[in-house]
PDB file of C-alpha atoms in Angstrom:
ATOM      1  CA  UNK A   1     -10.900 -28.692  -3.133  1.00 56.00           C
ATOM      2  CA  UNK A   2     -14.164 -26.208  -2.394  1.00 75.00           C
ATOM      3  CA  UNK A   3     -11.408 -24.433   0.490  1.00 88.00           C
ATOM      4  CA  UNK A   4      -8.713 -24.415  -2.477  1.00 94.00           C
ATOM      5  CA  UNK A   5     -11.863 -22.371  -4.877  1.00 95.00           C
ATOM      6  CA  UNK A   6     -12.917 -20.266  -2.340  1.00 95.00           C
ATOM      7  CA  UNK A   7      -9.705 -18.761  -1.252  1.00 95.00           C
ATOM      8  CA  UNK A   8      -8.263 -18.443  -4.885  1.00 97.00           C
ATOM      9  CA  UNK A   9     -11.265 -17.684  -6.737  1.00 97.00           C
ATOM     10  CA  UNK A  10     -12.823 -19.923  -9.625  1.00 97.00           C
ATOM     11  CA  UNK A  11     -10.573 -18.551 -12.567  1.00 98.00           C
ATOM     12  CA  UNK A  12      -7.314 -19.083 -11.116  1.00 98.00           C
ATOM     13  CA  UNK A  13      -8.313 -22.234 -10.273  1.00 98.00           C
ATOM     14  CA  UNK A  14      -9.656 -23.494 -13.487  1.00 97.00           C
ATOM     15  CA  UNK A  15      -6.211 -22.061 -15.108  1.00 98.00           C
ATOM     16  CA  UNK A  16      -4.151 -23.907 -12.624  1.00 98.00           C
ATOM     17  CA  UNK A  17      -6.259 -26.912 -12.174  1.00 97.00           C
ATOM     18  CA  UNK A  18      -3.530 -29.006 -14.336  1.00 96.00           C
ATOM     19  CA  UNK A  19      -0.963 -28.786 -11.657  1.00 97.00           C
ATOM     20  CA  UNK A  20      -3.588 -28.740  -8.486  1.00 97.00           C
ATOM     21  CA  UNK A  21      -4.682 -31.880  -9.713  1.00 96.00           C
ATOM     22  CA  UNK A  22      -1.426 -33.241  -9.039  1.00 97.00           C
ATOM     23  CA  UNK A  23       0.394 -35.494  -6.407  1.00 98.00           C
ATOM     24  CA  UNK A  24       3.170 -31.967  -5.909  1.00 98.00           C
ATOM     25  CA  UNK A  25       0.247 -30.147  -4.957  1.00 97.00           C
ATOM     26  CA  UNK A  26      -0.830 -32.301  -2.519  1.00 95.00           C
ATOM     27  CA  UNK A  27       2.535 -32.965  -1.027  1.00 96.00           C
ATOM     28  CA  UNK A  28       2.861 -28.785  -1.407  1.00 97.00           C
ATOM     29  CA  UNK A  29       0.178 -28.539   0.885  1.00 94.00           C
ATOM     30  CA  UNK A  30       1.156 -30.712   3.552  1.00 93.00           C
ATOM     31  CA  UNK A  31       4.795 -29.304   3.249  1.00 95.00           C
ATOM     32  CA  UNK A  32       3.616 -25.378   4.006  1.00 95.00           C
ATOM     33  CA  UNK A  33       0.113 -26.079   5.741  1.00 90.00           C
ATOM     34  CA  UNK A  34       0.830 -26.881   9.418  1.00 86.00           C
ATOM     35  CA  UNK A  35      -1.450 -29.412  10.420  1.00 80.00           C
ATOM     36  CA  UNK A  36      -2.980 -30.526  13.868  1.00 73.00           C
ATOM     37  CA  UNK A  37      -0.030 -31.425  15.480  1.00 80.00           C
ATOM     38  CA  UNK A  38       2.287 -29.359  13.661  1.00 88.00           C
ATOM     39  CA  UNK A  39       3.952 -26.829  15.789  1.00 91.00           C
ATOM     40  CA  UNK A  40       5.273 -24.307  13.270  1.00 93.00           C
ATOM     41  CA  UNK A  41       4.216 -21.040  12.678  1.00 96.00           C
ATOM     42  CA  UNK A  42       3.803 -20.120   8.877  1.00 96.00           C
ATOM     43  CA  UNK A  43       3.119 -16.548   6.808  1.00 97.00           C
ATOM     44  CA  UNK A  44       0.988 -15.783   5.785  1.00 97.00           C
ATOM     45  CA  UNK A  45      -2.108 -17.316   7.487  1.00 94.00           C
ATOM     46  CA  UNK A  46      -3.409 -20.419   5.348  1.00 92.00           C
ATOM     47  CA  UNK A  47      -6.859 -18.497   4.265  1.00 94.00           C
ATOM     48  CA  UNK A  48      -4.498 -15.310   2.978  1.00 96.00           C
ATOM     49  CA  UNK A  49      -1.940 -17.872   0.947  1.00 97.00           C
ATOM     50  CA  UNK A  50      -4.261 -16.930  -2.020  1.00 98.00           C
ATOM     51  CA  UNK A  51      -5.002 -13.581  -1.522  1.00 98.00           C
ATOM     52  CA  UNK A  52      -3.313 -12.109  -4.141  1.00 98.00           C
ATOM     53  CA  UNK A  53      -5.236 -14.582  -6.894  1.00 98.00           C
ATOM     54  CA  UNK A  54      -8.665 -14.107  -4.949  1.00 98.00           C
ATOM     55  CA  UNK A  55      -8.067 -10.373  -5.356  1.00 98.00           C
ATOM     56  CA  UNK A  56      -7.099 -10.262  -8.980  1.00 98.00           C
ATOM     57  CA  UNK A  57      -8.896 -12.458 -10.961  1.00 98.00           C
ATOM     58  CA  UNK A  58      -7.317 -13.672 -14.580  1.00 98.00           C
ATOM     59  CA  UNK A  59      -9.681 -11.998 -16.703  1.00 98.00           C
ATOM     60  CA  UNK A  60      -8.488  -8.519 -14.609  1.00 98.00           C
ATOM     61  CA  UNK A  61      -4.794  -9.353 -14.877  1.00 98.00           C
ATOM     62  CA  UNK A  62      -2.674  -7.006 -16.411  1.00 98.00           C
ATOM     63  CA  UNK A  63       0.853  -6.270 -14.531  1.00 98.00           C
ATOM     64  CA  UNK A  64       2.507  -9.068 -12.631  1.00 98.00           C
ATOM     65  CA  UNK A  65       5.159  -7.816  -9.940  1.00 98.00           C
ATOM     66  CA  UNK A  66       7.126 -10.347  -8.348  1.00 98.00           C
ATOM     67  CA  UNK A  67       8.818 -10.422  -5.327  1.00 97.00           C
ATOM     68  CA  UNK A  68      11.276 -12.806  -2.967  1.00 97.00           C
ATOM     69  CA  UNK A  69       9.380 -14.400  -0.480  1.00 97.00           C
ATOM     70  CA  UNK A  70       6.583 -13.577   2.447  1.00 97.00           C
ATOM     71  CA  UNK A  71       7.887 -11.013   5.593  1.00 97.00           C
ATOM     72  CA  UNK A  72       8.860 -14.223   7.830  1.00 96.00           C
ATOM     73  CA  UNK A  73       8.238 -11.629  11.016  1.00 94.00           C
ATOM     74  CA  UNK A  74       4.412 -11.690  10.647  1.00 93.00           C
ATOM     75  CA  UNK A  75       3.707  -8.728   8.691  1.00 95.00           C
ATOM     76  CA  UNK A  76       2.956 -11.138   5.183  1.00 96.00           C
ATOM     77  CA  UNK A  77      -0.748 -10.407   3.781  1.00 96.00           C
ATOM     78  CA  UNK A  78      -0.718 -12.896   1.283  1.00 98.00           C
ATOM     79  CA  UNK A  79       0.039 -10.066  -1.340  1.00 98.00           C
ATOM     80  CA  UNK A  80       3.928  -9.335  -2.118  1.00 98.00           C
ATOM     81  CA  UNK A  81       5.040  -6.529  -0.426  1.00 98.00           C
ATOM     82  CA  UNK A  82       2.235  -5.606   1.286  1.00 97.00           C
ATOM     83  CA  UNK A  83       2.037  -4.934   4.996  1.00 97.00           C
ATOM     84  CA  UNK A  84      -0.095  -5.918   7.878  1.00 92.00           C
ATOM     85  CA  UNK A  85       1.231  -3.414  10.411  1.00 84.00           C
ATOM     86  CA  UNK A  86      -0.168  -0.078   9.409  1.00 81.00           C
ATOM     87  CA  UNK A  87       2.469   1.807  11.904  1.00 81.00           C
ATOM     88  CA  UNK A  88       5.337  -0.194  10.909  1.00 86.00           C
ATOM     89  CA  UNK A  89       6.306  -0.263   7.264  1.00 93.00           C
ATOM     90  CA  UNK A  90       8.794  -2.813   5.750  1.00 95.00           C
ATOM     91  CA  UNK A  91      11.967  -1.172   4.430  1.00 95.00           C
ATOM     92  CA  UNK A  92      11.035  -2.396   0.941  1.00 96.00           C
ATOM     93  CA  UNK A  93       7.479  -0.873   0.938  1.00 96.00           C
ATOM     94  CA  UNK A  94       9.103   2.039   2.377  1.00 95.00           C
ATOM     95  CA  UNK A  95      11.277   1.879  -1.046  1.00 96.00           C
ATOM     96  CA  UNK A  96       8.189   1.632  -3.158  1.00 97.00           C
ATOM     97  CA  UNK A  97       6.504   4.443  -1.592  1.00 96.00           C
ATOM     98  CA  UNK A  98       9.803   6.219  -2.221  1.00 95.00           C
ATOM     99  CA  UNK A  99      10.075   4.886  -5.698  1.00 96.00           C
ATOM    100  CA  UNK A 100       6.303   5.853  -7.022  1.00 97.00           C
ATOM    101  CA  UNK A 101       6.859   9.486  -5.205  1.00 96.00           C
ATOM    102  CA  UNK A 102       9.832  10.508  -6.654  1.00 95.00           C
ATOM    103  CA  UNK A 103       8.899   8.711  -9.997  1.00 96.00           C
ATOM    104  CA  UNK A 104       4.629   9.451 -10.760  1.00 95.00           C
ATOM    105  CA  UNK A 105       4.274  12.234  -8.187  1.00 92.00           C
ATOM    106  CA  UNK A 106       7.379  14.133  -8.146  1.00 90.00           C
ATOM    107  CA  UNK A 107       8.374  13.724  -4.988  1.00 89.00           C
ATOM    108  CA  UNK A 108       5.064  14.476  -3.837  1.00 89.00           C
ATOM    109  CA  UNK A 109       4.529  12.669  -0.717  1.00 89.00           C
ATOM    110  CA  UNK A 110       1.662  10.187  -0.708  1.00 86.00           C
ATOM    111  CA  UNK A 111      -0.564   9.161   2.407  1.00 88.00           C
ATOM    112  CA  UNK A 112      -0.768   5.372   1.166  1.00 89.00           C
ATOM    113  CA  UNK A 113      -2.080   2.484   2.798  1.00 93.00           C
ATOM    114  CA  UNK A 114       0.346  -0.313   2.916  1.00 96.00           C
ATOM    115  CA  UNK A 115      -1.826  -3.266   2.613  1.00 96.00           C
ATOM    116  CA  UNK A 116      -1.657  -2.746  -1.095  1.00 97.00           C
ATOM    117  CA  UNK A 117      -5.014  -4.031  -2.019  1.00 97.00           C
ATOM    118  CA  UNK A 118      -5.961  -0.722  -3.686  1.00 97.00           C
ATOM    119  CA  UNK A 119      -3.378  -2.625  -6.440  1.00 98.00           C
ATOM    120  CA  UNK A 120      -4.637  -5.832  -6.518  1.00 98.00           C
ATOM    121  CA  UNK A 121      -7.834  -4.593  -7.462  1.00 98.00           C
ATOM    122  CA  UNK A 122      -6.822  -2.645 -10.008  1.00 98.00           C
ATOM    123  CA  UNK A 123      -5.346  -5.921 -11.815  1.00 98.00           C
ATOM    124  CA  UNK A 124      -1.815  -6.384 -10.739  1.00 98.00           C
ATOM    125  CA  UNK A 125      -1.034  -9.891  -9.208  1.00 98.00           C
ATOM    126  CA  UNK A 126       1.134  -9.343  -6.402  1.00 98.00           C
ATOM    127  CA  UNK A 127       2.939 -12.282  -6.097  1.00 98.00           C
ATOM    128  CA  UNK A 128       6.290 -13.758  -4.631  1.00 98.00           C
ATOM    129  CA  UNK A 129       8.355 -17.001  -5.741  1.00 98.00           C
ATOM    130  CA  UNK A 130       7.229 -18.583  -2.315  1.00 98.00           C
ATOM    131  CA  UNK A 131       3.570 -17.875  -0.895  1.00 98.00           C
ATOM    132  CA  UNK A 132       5.073 -19.055   2.010  1.00 98.00           C
ATOM    133  CA  UNK A 133       7.416 -18.921   4.876  1.00 98.00           C
ATOM    134  CA  UNK A 134       8.588 -20.106   8.326  1.00 97.00           C
ATOM    135  CA  UNK A 135       8.420 -17.696  11.159  1.00 97.00           C
ATOM    136  CA  UNK A 136      12.282 -16.102  11.318  1.00 96.00           C
ATOM    137  CA  UNK A 137      13.479 -18.761   9.133  1.00 97.00           C
ATOM    138  CA  UNK A 138      14.223 -16.616   5.080  1.00 96.00           C
ATOM    139  CA  UNK A 139      13.714 -19.042   1.963  1.00 96.00           C
ATOM    140  CA  UNK A 140      12.953 -22.127   3.975  1.00 97.00           C
ATOM    141  CA  UNK A 141       9.810 -22.562   1.455  1.00 97.00           C
ATOM    142  CA  UNK A 142      11.186 -21.630  -1.610  1.00 96.00           C
ATOM    143  CA  UNK A 143      12.078 -25.072  -3.141  1.00 96.00           C
ATOM    144  CA  UNK A 144       8.753 -26.099  -2.064  1.00 98.00           C
ATOM    145  CA  UNK A 145       6.729 -23.200  -4.596  1.00 98.00           C
ATOM    146  CA  UNK A 146       8.876 -23.000  -7.347  1.00 97.00           C
ATOM    147  CA  UNK A 147       7.470 -25.403  -9.665  1.00 98.00           C
ATOM    148  CA  UNK A 148       3.773 -23.501  -9.007  1.00 98.00           C
ATOM    149  CA  UNK A 149       5.280 -19.974  -9.515  1.00 98.00           C
ATOM    150  CA  UNK A 150       6.749 -21.430 -12.553  1.00 98.00           C
ATOM    151  CA  UNK A 151       3.073 -22.724 -14.115  1.00 98.00           C
ATOM    152  CA  UNK A 152       1.352 -19.214 -12.634  1.00 98.00           C
ATOM    153  CA  UNK A 153       3.971 -17.515 -14.710  1.00 98.00           C
ATOM    154  CA  UNK A 154       4.087 -19.702 -17.397  1.00 98.00           C
ATOM    155  CA  UNK A 155      -0.377 -19.992 -17.810  1.00 98.00           C
ATOM    156  CA  UNK A 156      -0.609 -16.141 -17.399  1.00 98.00           C
ATOM    157  CA  UNK A 157       1.758 -15.436 -19.929  1.00 98.00           C
ATOM    158  CA  UNK A 158      -0.177 -17.594 -22.420  1.00 98.00           C
ATOM    159  CA  UNK A 159      -3.714 -16.263 -21.569  1.00 97.00           C
ATOM    160  CA  UNK A 160      -3.282 -12.275 -20.669  1.00 96.00           C
ATOM    161  CA  UNK A 161      -1.065 -10.115 -22.512  1.00 97.00           C
ATOM    162  CA  UNK A 162       0.827  -8.535 -19.053  1.00 98.00           C
ATOM    163  CA  UNK A 163       3.690  -6.174 -18.003  1.00 98.00           C
ATOM    164  CA  UNK A 164       5.909  -8.481 -15.570  1.00 98.00           C
ATOM    165  CA  UNK A 165       7.463  -6.562 -13.165  1.00 98.00           C
ATOM    166  CA  UNK A 166      10.406  -9.041 -11.646  1.00 98.00           C
ATOM    167  CA  UNK A 167      12.007  -7.366  -8.845  1.00 97.00           C
ATOM    168  CA  UNK A 168      15.443  -8.824  -7.401  1.00 95.00           C
ATOM    169  CA  UNK A 169      17.461 -12.038  -8.359  1.00 94.00           C
ATOM    170  CA  UNK A 170      15.193 -14.415  -7.483  1.00 95.00           C
ATOM    171  CA  UNK A 171      12.109 -13.324  -9.119  1.00 97.00           C
ATOM    172  CA  UNK A 172      14.527 -12.748 -12.244  1.00 97.00           C
ATOM    173  CA  UNK A 173      15.095 -16.196 -12.795  1.00 96.00           C
ATOM    174  CA  UNK A 174      11.273 -16.627 -14.133  1.00 98.00           C
ATOM    175  CA  UNK A 175      11.959 -14.435 -16.747  1.00 97.00           C
ATOM    176  CA  UNK A 176      12.312 -17.749 -18.972  1.00 97.00           C
ATOM    177  CA  UNK A 177       8.998 -18.992 -18.610  1.00 98.00           C
ATOM    178  CA  UNK A 178       7.336 -15.766 -20.196  1.00 98.00           C
ATOM    179  CA  UNK A 179       5.795 -15.973 -23.334  1.00 95.00           C
ATOM    180  CA  UNK A 180       8.181 -12.953 -24.424  1.00 93.00           C
ATOM    181  CA  UNK A 181       6.015 -12.339 -28.084  1.00 94.00           C
ATOM    182  CA  UNK A 182       2.759 -10.929 -26.064  1.00 95.00           C
ATOM    183  CA  UNK A 183       4.130  -9.920 -22.748  1.00 98.00           C
ATOM    184  CA  UNK A 184       6.636  -6.909 -21.370  1.00 98.00           C
ATOM    185  CA  UNK A 185       9.206  -7.449 -19.353  1.00 98.00           C
ATOM    186  CA  UNK A 186      10.391  -4.951 -16.767  1.00 97.00           C
ATOM    187  CA  UNK A 187      13.484  -6.113 -14.285  1.00 96.00           C
ATOM    188  CA  UNK A 188      15.090  -4.346 -11.217  1.00 94.00           C
ATOM    189  CA  UNK A 189      17.063  -4.792  -8.012  1.00 94.00           C
ATOM    190  CA  UNK A 190      14.634  -5.531  -4.816  1.00 95.00           C
ATOM    191  CA  UNK A 191      13.299  -2.693  -3.016  1.00 96.00           C
ATOM    192  CA  UNK A 192      15.462  -3.118  -0.530  1.00 94.00           C
ATOM    193  CA  UNK A 193      18.701  -2.244  -2.700  1.00 91.00           C
ATOM    194  CA  UNK A 194      19.176   1.468  -2.774  1.00 86.00           C
ATOM    195  CA  UNK A 195      19.266   0.893  -6.745  1.00 89.00           C
ATOM    196  CA  UNK A 196      15.936   0.621  -7.086  1.00 94.00           C
ATOM    197  CA  UNK A 197      15.357   4.034  -6.275  1.00 94.00           C
ATOM    198  CA  UNK A 198      15.071   5.857  -9.639  1.00 93.00           C
ATOM    199  CA  UNK A 199      14.754   2.838 -11.803  1.00 91.00           C
ATOM    200  CA  UNK A 200      11.095   4.762 -12.797  1.00 94.00           C
ATOM    201  CA  UNK A 201       9.807   1.396 -13.293  1.00 94.00           C
ATOM    202  CA  UNK A 202       5.960   2.395 -12.123  1.00 97.00           C
ATOM    203  CA  UNK A 203       6.113   5.522 -15.315  1.00 97.00           C
ATOM    204  CA  UNK A 204       7.495   2.795 -17.548  1.00 97.00           C
ATOM    205  CA  UNK A 205       4.761   0.242 -16.736  1.00 98.00           C
ATOM    206  CA  UNK A 206       1.940   2.858 -17.342  1.00 98.00           C
ATOM    207  CA  UNK A 207       3.304   3.629 -20.497  1.00 98.00           C
ATOM    208  CA  UNK A 208       3.348   0.074 -21.699  1.00 98.00           C
ATOM    209  CA  UNK A 209      -0.169  -0.301 -20.305  1.00 98.00           C
ATOM    210  CA  UNK A 210      -1.490   3.033 -22.099  1.00 98.00           C
ATOM    211  CA  UNK A 211       0.136   1.656 -25.711  1.00 97.00           C
ATOM    212  CA  UNK A 212      -1.526  -1.936 -24.938  1.00 97.00           C
ATOM    213  CA  UNK A 213      -5.234  -0.142 -24.448  1.00 97.00           C
ATOM    214  CA  UNK A 214      -5.148  -1.058 -20.876  1.00 97.00           C
ATOM    215  CA  UNK A 215      -6.241   1.547 -18.227  1.00 98.00           C
ATOM    216  CA  UNK A 216      -3.115   2.564 -16.093  1.00 98.00           C
ATOM    217  CA  UNK A 217      -2.759   1.879 -12.655  1.00 98.00           C
ATOM    218  CA  UNK A 218      -3.340   4.663 -10.083  1.00 97.00           C
ATOM    219  CA  UNK A 219      -0.633   3.827  -8.103  1.00 96.00           C
TER     220      UNK A 219
END
């Protein structure tokens, strides 16, 4: 398990230990991480599966963004919506940037790095409803990760007051696992949907963070 602590970080490992130390999690690893003679291509690479947790420790987490699943074309980084290819930005992230530019910066076009690491380092946990996907097979791993993501959402909502931003129908299914009394929930359509634009979710998130006594996010 030392490698998992290295990839996930000690704080998340300790928080999620009740599920990590189960037969389910052991079987999950066999299903989503290719073995020596396994010819499947899985995204993101195994060292980046828990990158979102590593970059955003439990004690720093104040915003949780949940998307659908990693890019199945090889562009996944381990951070939901983050892009590996700096020259070919995905449609979803392009729309996210457009919304930020219009919502926060009044239409001013920003030069933004698509890896989204800067968000994670400010306390934004960027996860999907599945943390892995098989190449060119959308939806291939969602059923495997469901129980784990439930645990993540439940545990962090019990530990830190957070703003949960759930993007898309699959992400919205996790509302029932959030402790409502101490957290805020902002839902919207997925970023590839035209109704995502104009949702003003980024300014709303910052207003809530400010009211909670947190520093706002520099989107």
